[in-house]
Coordinates of C-alpha atoms and ligand atoms in Angstrom, one line a residue:
X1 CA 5.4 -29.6 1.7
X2 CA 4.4 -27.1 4.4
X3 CA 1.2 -25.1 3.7
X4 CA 1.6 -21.0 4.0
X5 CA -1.2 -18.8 5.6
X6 CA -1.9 -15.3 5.9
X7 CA -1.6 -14.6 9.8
X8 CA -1.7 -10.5 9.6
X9 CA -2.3 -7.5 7.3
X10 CA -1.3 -3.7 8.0
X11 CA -1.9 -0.7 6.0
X12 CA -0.1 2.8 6.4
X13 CA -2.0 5.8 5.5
X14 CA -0.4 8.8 5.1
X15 CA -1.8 12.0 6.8
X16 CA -2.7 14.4 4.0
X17 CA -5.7 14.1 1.8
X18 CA -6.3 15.6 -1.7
X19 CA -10.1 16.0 -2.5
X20 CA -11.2 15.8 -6.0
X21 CA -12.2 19.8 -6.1
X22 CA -8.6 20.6 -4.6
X23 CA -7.0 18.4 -6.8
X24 CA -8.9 20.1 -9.8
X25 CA -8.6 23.5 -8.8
X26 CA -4.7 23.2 -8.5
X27 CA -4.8 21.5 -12.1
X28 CA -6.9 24.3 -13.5
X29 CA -4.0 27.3 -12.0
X30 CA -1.7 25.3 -13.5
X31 CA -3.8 25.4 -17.0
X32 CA -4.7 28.8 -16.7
X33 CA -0.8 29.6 -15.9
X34 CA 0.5 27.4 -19.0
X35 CA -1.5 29.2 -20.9
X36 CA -1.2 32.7 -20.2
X37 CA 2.5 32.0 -20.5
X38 CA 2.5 30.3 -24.3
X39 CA -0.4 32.7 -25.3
X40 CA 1.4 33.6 -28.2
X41 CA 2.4 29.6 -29.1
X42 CA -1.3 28.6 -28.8
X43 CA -2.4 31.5 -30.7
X44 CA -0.1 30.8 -33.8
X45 CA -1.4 26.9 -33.3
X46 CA 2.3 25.8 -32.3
X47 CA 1.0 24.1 -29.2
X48 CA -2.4 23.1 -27.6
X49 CA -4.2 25.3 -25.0
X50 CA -4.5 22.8 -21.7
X51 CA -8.1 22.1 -21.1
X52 CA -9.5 22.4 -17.7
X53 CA -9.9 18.9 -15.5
X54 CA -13.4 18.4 -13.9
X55 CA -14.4 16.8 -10.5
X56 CA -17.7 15.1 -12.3
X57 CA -15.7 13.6 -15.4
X58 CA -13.2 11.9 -12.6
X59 CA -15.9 10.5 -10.0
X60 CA -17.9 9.5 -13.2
X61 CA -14.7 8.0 -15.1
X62 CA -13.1 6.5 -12.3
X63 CA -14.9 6.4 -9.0
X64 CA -12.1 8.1 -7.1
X65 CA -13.2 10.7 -4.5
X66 CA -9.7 11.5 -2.9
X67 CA -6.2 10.2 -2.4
X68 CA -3.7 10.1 0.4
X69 CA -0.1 11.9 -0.4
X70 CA 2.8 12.0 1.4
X71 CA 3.6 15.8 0.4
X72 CA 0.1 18.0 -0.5
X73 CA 1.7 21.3 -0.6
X74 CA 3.9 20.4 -4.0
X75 CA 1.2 18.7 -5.3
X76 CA -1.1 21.4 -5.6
X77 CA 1.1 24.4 -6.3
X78 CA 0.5 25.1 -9.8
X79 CA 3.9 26.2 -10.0
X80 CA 5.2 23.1 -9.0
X81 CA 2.8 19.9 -9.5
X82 CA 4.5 17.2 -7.5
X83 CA 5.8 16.5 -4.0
X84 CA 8.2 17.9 -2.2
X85 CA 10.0 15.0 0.2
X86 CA 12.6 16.2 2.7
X87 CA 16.0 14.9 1.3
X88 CA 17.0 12.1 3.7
X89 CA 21.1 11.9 4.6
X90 CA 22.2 7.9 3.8
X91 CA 22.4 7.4 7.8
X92 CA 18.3 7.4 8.4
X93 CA 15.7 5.2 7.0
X94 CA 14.6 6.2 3.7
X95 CA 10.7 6.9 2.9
X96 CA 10.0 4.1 1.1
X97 CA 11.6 1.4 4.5
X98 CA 10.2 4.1 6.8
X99 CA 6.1 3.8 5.6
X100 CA 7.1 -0.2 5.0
X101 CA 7.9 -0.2 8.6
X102 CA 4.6 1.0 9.4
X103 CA 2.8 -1.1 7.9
X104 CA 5.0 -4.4 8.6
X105 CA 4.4 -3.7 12.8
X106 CA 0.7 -3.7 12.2
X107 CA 0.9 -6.9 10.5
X108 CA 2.9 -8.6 13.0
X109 CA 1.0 -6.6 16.0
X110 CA -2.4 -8.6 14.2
X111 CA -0.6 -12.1 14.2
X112 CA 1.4 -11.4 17.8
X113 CA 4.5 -11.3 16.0
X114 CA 7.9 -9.8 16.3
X115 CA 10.2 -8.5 13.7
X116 CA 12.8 -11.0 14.6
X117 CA 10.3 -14.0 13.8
X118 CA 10.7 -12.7 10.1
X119 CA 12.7 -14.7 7.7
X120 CA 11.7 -13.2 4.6
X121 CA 11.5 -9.8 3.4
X122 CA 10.5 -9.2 0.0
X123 CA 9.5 -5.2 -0.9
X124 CA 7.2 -5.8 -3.6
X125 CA 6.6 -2.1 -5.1
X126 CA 5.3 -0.6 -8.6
X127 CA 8.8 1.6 -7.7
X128 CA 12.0 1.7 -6.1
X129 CA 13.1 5.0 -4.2
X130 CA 17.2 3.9 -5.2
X131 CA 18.8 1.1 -7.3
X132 CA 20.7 -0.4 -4.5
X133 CA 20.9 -1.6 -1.5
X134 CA 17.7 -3.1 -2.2
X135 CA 14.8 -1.4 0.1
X136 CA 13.8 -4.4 1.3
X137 CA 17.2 -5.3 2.7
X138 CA 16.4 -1.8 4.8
X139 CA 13.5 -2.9 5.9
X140 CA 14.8 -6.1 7.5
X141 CA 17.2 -4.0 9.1
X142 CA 14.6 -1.6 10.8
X143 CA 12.3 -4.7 11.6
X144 CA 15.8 -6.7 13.3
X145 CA 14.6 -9.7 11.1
X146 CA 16.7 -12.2 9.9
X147 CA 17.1 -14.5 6.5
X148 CA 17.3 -12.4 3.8
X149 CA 15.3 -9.8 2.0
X150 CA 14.6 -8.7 -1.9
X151 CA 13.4 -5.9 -4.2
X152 CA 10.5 -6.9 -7.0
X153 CA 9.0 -4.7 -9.3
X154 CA 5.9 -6.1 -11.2
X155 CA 3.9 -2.7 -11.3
X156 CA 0.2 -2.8 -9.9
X157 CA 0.6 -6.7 -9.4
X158 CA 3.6 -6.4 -7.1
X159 CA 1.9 -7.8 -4.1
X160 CA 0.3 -10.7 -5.4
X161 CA 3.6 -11.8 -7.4
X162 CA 5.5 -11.4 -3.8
X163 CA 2.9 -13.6 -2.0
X164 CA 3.0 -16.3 -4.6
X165 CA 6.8 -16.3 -4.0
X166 CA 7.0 -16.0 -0.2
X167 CA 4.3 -18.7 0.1
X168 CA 6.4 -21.4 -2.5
X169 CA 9.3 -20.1 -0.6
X170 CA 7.1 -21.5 2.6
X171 CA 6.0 -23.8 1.2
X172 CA 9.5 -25.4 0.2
X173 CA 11.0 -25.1 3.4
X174 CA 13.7 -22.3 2.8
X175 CA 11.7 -20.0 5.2
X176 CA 9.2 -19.9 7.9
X177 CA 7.7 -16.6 8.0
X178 CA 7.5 -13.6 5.6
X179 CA 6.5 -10.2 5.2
X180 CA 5.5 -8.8 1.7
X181 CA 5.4 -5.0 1.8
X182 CA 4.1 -2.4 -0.8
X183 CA 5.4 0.7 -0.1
X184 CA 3.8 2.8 -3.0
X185 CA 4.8 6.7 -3.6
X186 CA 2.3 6.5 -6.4
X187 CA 2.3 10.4 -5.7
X188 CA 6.3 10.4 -7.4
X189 CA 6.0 8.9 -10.9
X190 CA 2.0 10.6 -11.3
X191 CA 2.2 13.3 -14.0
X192 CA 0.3 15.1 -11.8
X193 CA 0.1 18.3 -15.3
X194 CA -2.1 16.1 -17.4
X195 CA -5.5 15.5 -17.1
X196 CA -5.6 12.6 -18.5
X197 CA -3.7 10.7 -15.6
X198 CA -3.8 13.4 -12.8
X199 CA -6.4 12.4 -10.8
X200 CA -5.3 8.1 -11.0
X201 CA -3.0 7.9 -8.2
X202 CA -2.3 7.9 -4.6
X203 CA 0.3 7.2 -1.4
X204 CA 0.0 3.9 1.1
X205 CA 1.9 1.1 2.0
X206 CA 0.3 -2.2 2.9
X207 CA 1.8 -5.7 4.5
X208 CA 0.9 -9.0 4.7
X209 CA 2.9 -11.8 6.9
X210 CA 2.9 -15.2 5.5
X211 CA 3.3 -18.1 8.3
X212 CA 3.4 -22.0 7.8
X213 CA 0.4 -23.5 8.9
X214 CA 1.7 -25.3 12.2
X215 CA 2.8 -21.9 13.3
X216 CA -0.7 -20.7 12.6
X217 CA -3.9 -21.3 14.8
X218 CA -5.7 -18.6 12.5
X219 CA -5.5 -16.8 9.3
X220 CA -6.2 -17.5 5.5
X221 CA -5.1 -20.7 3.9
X222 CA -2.9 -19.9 1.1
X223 CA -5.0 -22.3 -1.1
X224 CA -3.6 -21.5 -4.6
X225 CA -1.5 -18.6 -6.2
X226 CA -1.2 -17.9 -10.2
X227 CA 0.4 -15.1 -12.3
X228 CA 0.7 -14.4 -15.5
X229 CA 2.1 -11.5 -17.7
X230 CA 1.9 -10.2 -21.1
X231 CA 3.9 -7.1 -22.6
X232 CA 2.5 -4.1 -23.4
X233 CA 3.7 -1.0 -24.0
X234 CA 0.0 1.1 -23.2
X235 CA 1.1 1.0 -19.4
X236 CA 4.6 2.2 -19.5
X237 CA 7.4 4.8 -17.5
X238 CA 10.9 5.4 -19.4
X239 CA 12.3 6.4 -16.5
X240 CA 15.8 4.5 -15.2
X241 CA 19.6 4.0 -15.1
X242 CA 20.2 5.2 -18.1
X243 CA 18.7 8.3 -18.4
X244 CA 21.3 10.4 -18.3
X245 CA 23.7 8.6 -20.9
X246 CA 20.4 9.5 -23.8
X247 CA 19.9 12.8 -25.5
X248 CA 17.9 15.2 -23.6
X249 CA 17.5 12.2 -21.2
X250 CA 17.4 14.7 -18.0
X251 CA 15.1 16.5 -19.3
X252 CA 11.4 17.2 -17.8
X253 CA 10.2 14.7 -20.2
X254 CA 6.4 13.2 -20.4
X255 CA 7.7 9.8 -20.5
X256 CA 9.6 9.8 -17.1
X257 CA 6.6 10.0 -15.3
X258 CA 3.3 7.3 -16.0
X259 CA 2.0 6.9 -19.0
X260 CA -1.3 4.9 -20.2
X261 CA -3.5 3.9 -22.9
X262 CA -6.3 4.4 -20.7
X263 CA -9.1 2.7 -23.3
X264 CA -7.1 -0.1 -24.6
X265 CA -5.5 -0.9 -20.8
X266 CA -9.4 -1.1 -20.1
X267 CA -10.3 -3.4 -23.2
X268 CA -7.2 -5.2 -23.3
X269 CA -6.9 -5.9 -19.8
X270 CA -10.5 -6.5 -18.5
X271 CA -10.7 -9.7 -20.5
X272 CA -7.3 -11.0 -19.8
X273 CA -8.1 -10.7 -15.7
X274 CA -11.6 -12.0 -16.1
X275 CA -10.1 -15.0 -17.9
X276 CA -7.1 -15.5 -15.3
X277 CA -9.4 -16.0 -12.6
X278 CA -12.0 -18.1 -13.9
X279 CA -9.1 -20.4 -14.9
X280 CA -7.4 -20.7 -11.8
X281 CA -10.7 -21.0 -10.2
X282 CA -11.0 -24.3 -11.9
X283 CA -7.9 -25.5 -11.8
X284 CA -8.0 -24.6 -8.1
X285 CA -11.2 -26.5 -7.9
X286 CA -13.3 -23.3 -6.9
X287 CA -16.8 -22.5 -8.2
X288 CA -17.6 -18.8 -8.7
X289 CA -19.9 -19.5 -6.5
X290 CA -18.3 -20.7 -3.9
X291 CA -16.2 -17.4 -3.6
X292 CA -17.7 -15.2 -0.5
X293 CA -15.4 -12.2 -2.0
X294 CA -13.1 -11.1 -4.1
X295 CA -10.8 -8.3 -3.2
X296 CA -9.4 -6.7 -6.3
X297 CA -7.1 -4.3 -7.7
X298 CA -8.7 -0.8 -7.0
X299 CA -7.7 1.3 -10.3
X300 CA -11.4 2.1 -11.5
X301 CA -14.7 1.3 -10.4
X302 CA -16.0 0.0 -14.1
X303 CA -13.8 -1.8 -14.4
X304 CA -14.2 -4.3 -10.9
X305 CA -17.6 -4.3 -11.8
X306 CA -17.1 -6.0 -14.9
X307 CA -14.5 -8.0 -13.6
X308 CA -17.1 -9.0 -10.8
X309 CA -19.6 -9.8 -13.0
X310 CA -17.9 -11.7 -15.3
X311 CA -16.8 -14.0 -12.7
X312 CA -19.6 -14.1 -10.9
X313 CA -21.8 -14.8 -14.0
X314 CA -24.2 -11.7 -11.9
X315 CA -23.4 -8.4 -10.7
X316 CA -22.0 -8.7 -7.2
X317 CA -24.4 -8.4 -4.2
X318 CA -22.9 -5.3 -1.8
X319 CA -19.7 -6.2 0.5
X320 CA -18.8 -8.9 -2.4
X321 CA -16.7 -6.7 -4.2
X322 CA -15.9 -4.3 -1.9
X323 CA -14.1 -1.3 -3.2
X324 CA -11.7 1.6 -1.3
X325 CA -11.3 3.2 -4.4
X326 CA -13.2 5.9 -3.6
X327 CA -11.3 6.8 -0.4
X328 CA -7.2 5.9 -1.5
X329 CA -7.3 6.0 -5.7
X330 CA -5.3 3.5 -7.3
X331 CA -2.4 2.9 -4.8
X332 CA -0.5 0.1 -7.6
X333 CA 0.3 -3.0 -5.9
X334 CA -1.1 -2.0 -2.4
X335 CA -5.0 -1.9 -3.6
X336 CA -6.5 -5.4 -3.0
X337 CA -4.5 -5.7 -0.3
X338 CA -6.4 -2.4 1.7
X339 CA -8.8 -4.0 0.0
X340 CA -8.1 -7.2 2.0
X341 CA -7.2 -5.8 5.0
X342 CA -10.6 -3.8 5.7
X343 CA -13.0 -6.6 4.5
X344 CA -11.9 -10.4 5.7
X345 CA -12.2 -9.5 9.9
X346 CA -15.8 -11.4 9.3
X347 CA -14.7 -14.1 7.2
X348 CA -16.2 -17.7 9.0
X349 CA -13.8 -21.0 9.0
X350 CA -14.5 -22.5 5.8
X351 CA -15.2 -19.4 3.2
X352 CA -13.3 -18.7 0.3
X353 CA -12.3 -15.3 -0.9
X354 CA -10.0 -14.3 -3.7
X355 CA -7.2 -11.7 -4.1
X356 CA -6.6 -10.4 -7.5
X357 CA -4.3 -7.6 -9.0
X358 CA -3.5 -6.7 -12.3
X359 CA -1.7 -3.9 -14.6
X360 CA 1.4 -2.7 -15.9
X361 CA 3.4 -5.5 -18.3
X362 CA 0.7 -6.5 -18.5
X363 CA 0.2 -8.4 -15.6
X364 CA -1.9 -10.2 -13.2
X365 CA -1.8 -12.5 -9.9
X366 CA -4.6 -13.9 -8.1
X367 CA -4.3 -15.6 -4.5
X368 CA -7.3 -18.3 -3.6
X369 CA -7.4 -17.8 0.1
X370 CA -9.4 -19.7 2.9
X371 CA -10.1 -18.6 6.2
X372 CA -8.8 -21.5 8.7
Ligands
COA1 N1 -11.4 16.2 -16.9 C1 -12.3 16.4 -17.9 N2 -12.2 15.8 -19.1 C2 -11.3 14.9 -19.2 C3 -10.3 14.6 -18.2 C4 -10.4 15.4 -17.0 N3 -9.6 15.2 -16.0 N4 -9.5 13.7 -18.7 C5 -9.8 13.3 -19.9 N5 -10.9 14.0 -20.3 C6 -11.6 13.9 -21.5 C7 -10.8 13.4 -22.6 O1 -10.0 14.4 -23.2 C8 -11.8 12.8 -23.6 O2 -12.3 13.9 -24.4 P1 -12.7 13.6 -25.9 O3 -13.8 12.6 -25.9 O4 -13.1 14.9 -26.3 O5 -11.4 13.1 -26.5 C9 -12.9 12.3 -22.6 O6 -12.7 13.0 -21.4 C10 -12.8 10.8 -22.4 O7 -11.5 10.5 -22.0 P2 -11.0 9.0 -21.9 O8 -9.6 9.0 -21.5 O9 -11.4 8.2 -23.1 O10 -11.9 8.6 -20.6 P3 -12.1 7.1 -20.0 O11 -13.6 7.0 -19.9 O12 -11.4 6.1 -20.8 O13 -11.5 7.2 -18.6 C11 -9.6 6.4 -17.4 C12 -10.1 7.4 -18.4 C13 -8.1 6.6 -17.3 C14 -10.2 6.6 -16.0 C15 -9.9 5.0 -17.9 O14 -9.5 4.8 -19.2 C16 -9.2 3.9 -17.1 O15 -9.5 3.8 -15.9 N6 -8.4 3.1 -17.8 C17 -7.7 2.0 -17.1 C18 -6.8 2.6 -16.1 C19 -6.0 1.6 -15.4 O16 -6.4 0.8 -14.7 N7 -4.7 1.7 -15.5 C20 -3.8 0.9 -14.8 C21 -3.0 1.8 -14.1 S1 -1.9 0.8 -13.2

């Protein structure tokens, strides 16, 4: 058996940023609009009257300061409320292979790697901007890699589910070196006109390039992977294939777009994470305390510091934990990976750290990594 390690990360951040005060203002036009519109509706008690979002009940229930977008504009035209993205012809790179890109260079630029040293693709992605030919197949193309690349959609746990399979994949033999992308146009499938949700998401695409060991002077030891999932329906988007074949299937419906339970995802899935990684931790033979940090999913800030504290049996000292919440949102699958990516560069031969994502299914992977 070969052993795989982490060699290079790269993150792509798109160019515009939505503040919390823009992001509300826009909702509030949009509320104010809706309103004035079905004034007569609301007054005979058909439908509801929108409240008005606030930037103190998002920073206080989330932690999220701003996001990154790939289109601002749509976003916030309360005519409108989502991107606008340039239709592409079929001969260019789509947006989804064109960010992956990005991000897959500055992973091989950290590891002194070309795209032709690739083997394995796999585009690991909460979604998918086309059925088929798989995105990830694109990427390979743009990258001039070789081997063979695949789609996988596990929601906010996409990255973690593709490293475990690249690395058993490496570990086996059937490839040498692999690139796990998460290109995530969060910004697409956000229901960006209700308040409950609006203010969750945002754009990014991060990579990570998996190497066996003997190719690899430095990087983080794969030491252990585990995933697990669970369904649930509090985390869920209706859209797909079949849309159209359903009554009123093409219509502007509340289910094509995200969907949460926000409460029960949080009460549900808080002890389900805490207990995933306690047990791998043993099985991995890893104390808490040996762990120098843990880089998790970045959905809300309550709810790493309950998953830090419960494994570290204390609330994390500063830099443990470290969050980018605050600056990208929750960008699905790509979060502990930023995460990863902006905190390990001090990382001494020896320490431990631990990657951990979790969401929609339910789901949850966790990566025991040691720097080498
Ligand atoms: N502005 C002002 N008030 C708002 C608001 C907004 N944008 N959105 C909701 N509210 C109101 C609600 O209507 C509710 O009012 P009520 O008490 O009168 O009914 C109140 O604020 C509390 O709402 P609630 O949804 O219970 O807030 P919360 O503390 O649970 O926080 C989330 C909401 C979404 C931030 C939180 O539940 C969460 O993070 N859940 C897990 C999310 C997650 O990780 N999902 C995975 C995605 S992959």
């Amino acid at each position: 058996m070969h052993q795989a390690v982490i060699t290079g990360t790269g993150v792509y951040t798109p160019e515009h940023v939505i503040t919390n005060a823009e992001l509300v203002e826009a909702f509030n036009a949009y509320a104010d609009l809706f309103n004035a519109e079905n004034a007569e509706a609301i007054a005979a008690g058909e439908i509801e009257a929108k409240p008005h979002s606030s930037v103190e009940f998002i920073l206080k229930a989330s932690g999220i300061e701003q996001r990154y977008v790939m289109d601002k504009e749509g976003v916030l035209d309360p005519t409108r409320m989502y991107p606008r993205l340039r239709q592409r012809s079929d001969d260019e790179p789509g947006i989804m292979a064109e960010i992956a890109l990005d991000a897959c260079n500055k992973a091989l630029a950290q590891a002194g790697r070309k795209g032709e040293d690739v083997d394995l693709v796999i585009c690991a992605a909460s979604n998918m901007e086309r059925a088929y030919p798989a995105v990830a197949i694109e990427i390979q193309k743009l990258l001039g890699a070789g081997g063979f690349a695949f789609d996988m959609n596990v929601a906010c746990s996409s990255a973690t589910f593709g490293i475990q399979a690249a690395a058993d994949m490496i570990r086996t033999g059937s490839v040498r070196r692999a690139l796990v992308v998460n290109p995530e146009i969060t910004s697409g499938h956000l229901e960006w006109r209700d308040r409950d949700c609006h203010f969750i998401f945002g754009d990014v695409a991060t990579a990570t390039l998996i190497e066996r060991r003997e190719d690899a002077p430095h990087g983080f030891l794969i030491r252990s992977t585990r995933c697990a999932t669970e369904f649930s329906n509090n985390i869920r988007n209706n859209n797909g294939f079949l849309r159209r074949t359903r009554p009123d299937g093409v219509a502007d419906r509340r289910d094509m777009q995200f969907m949460q339970e926000g409460r029960k995802v949080f009460k549900e899935v808080m002890p389900m994470v805490a207990q995933h990684i306690l047990g791998h931790l043993a099985d991995a033979e890893v104390k808490p305390t040996d762990l120098h940090r843990l880089w998790l999913h970045q959905a809300n800030k309550t709810m790493n510091d309950f998953v830090g504290k419960k494994v570290l049996g204390r609330d994390p000292e500063p830099g443990e934990q470290p969050n980018i919440l605050q600056d990208y949102a929750n960008t699905s699958s790509a979060g502990s990976i930023i995460a990863f990516s902006k905190y390990s560069d001090d990382f001494k031969p020896g320490e431990i750290g631990l990657i951990c994502s979790f969401g929609a299914g339910y789901s949850v992977g966790s990566v025991v990594l040691e720097k080498i």
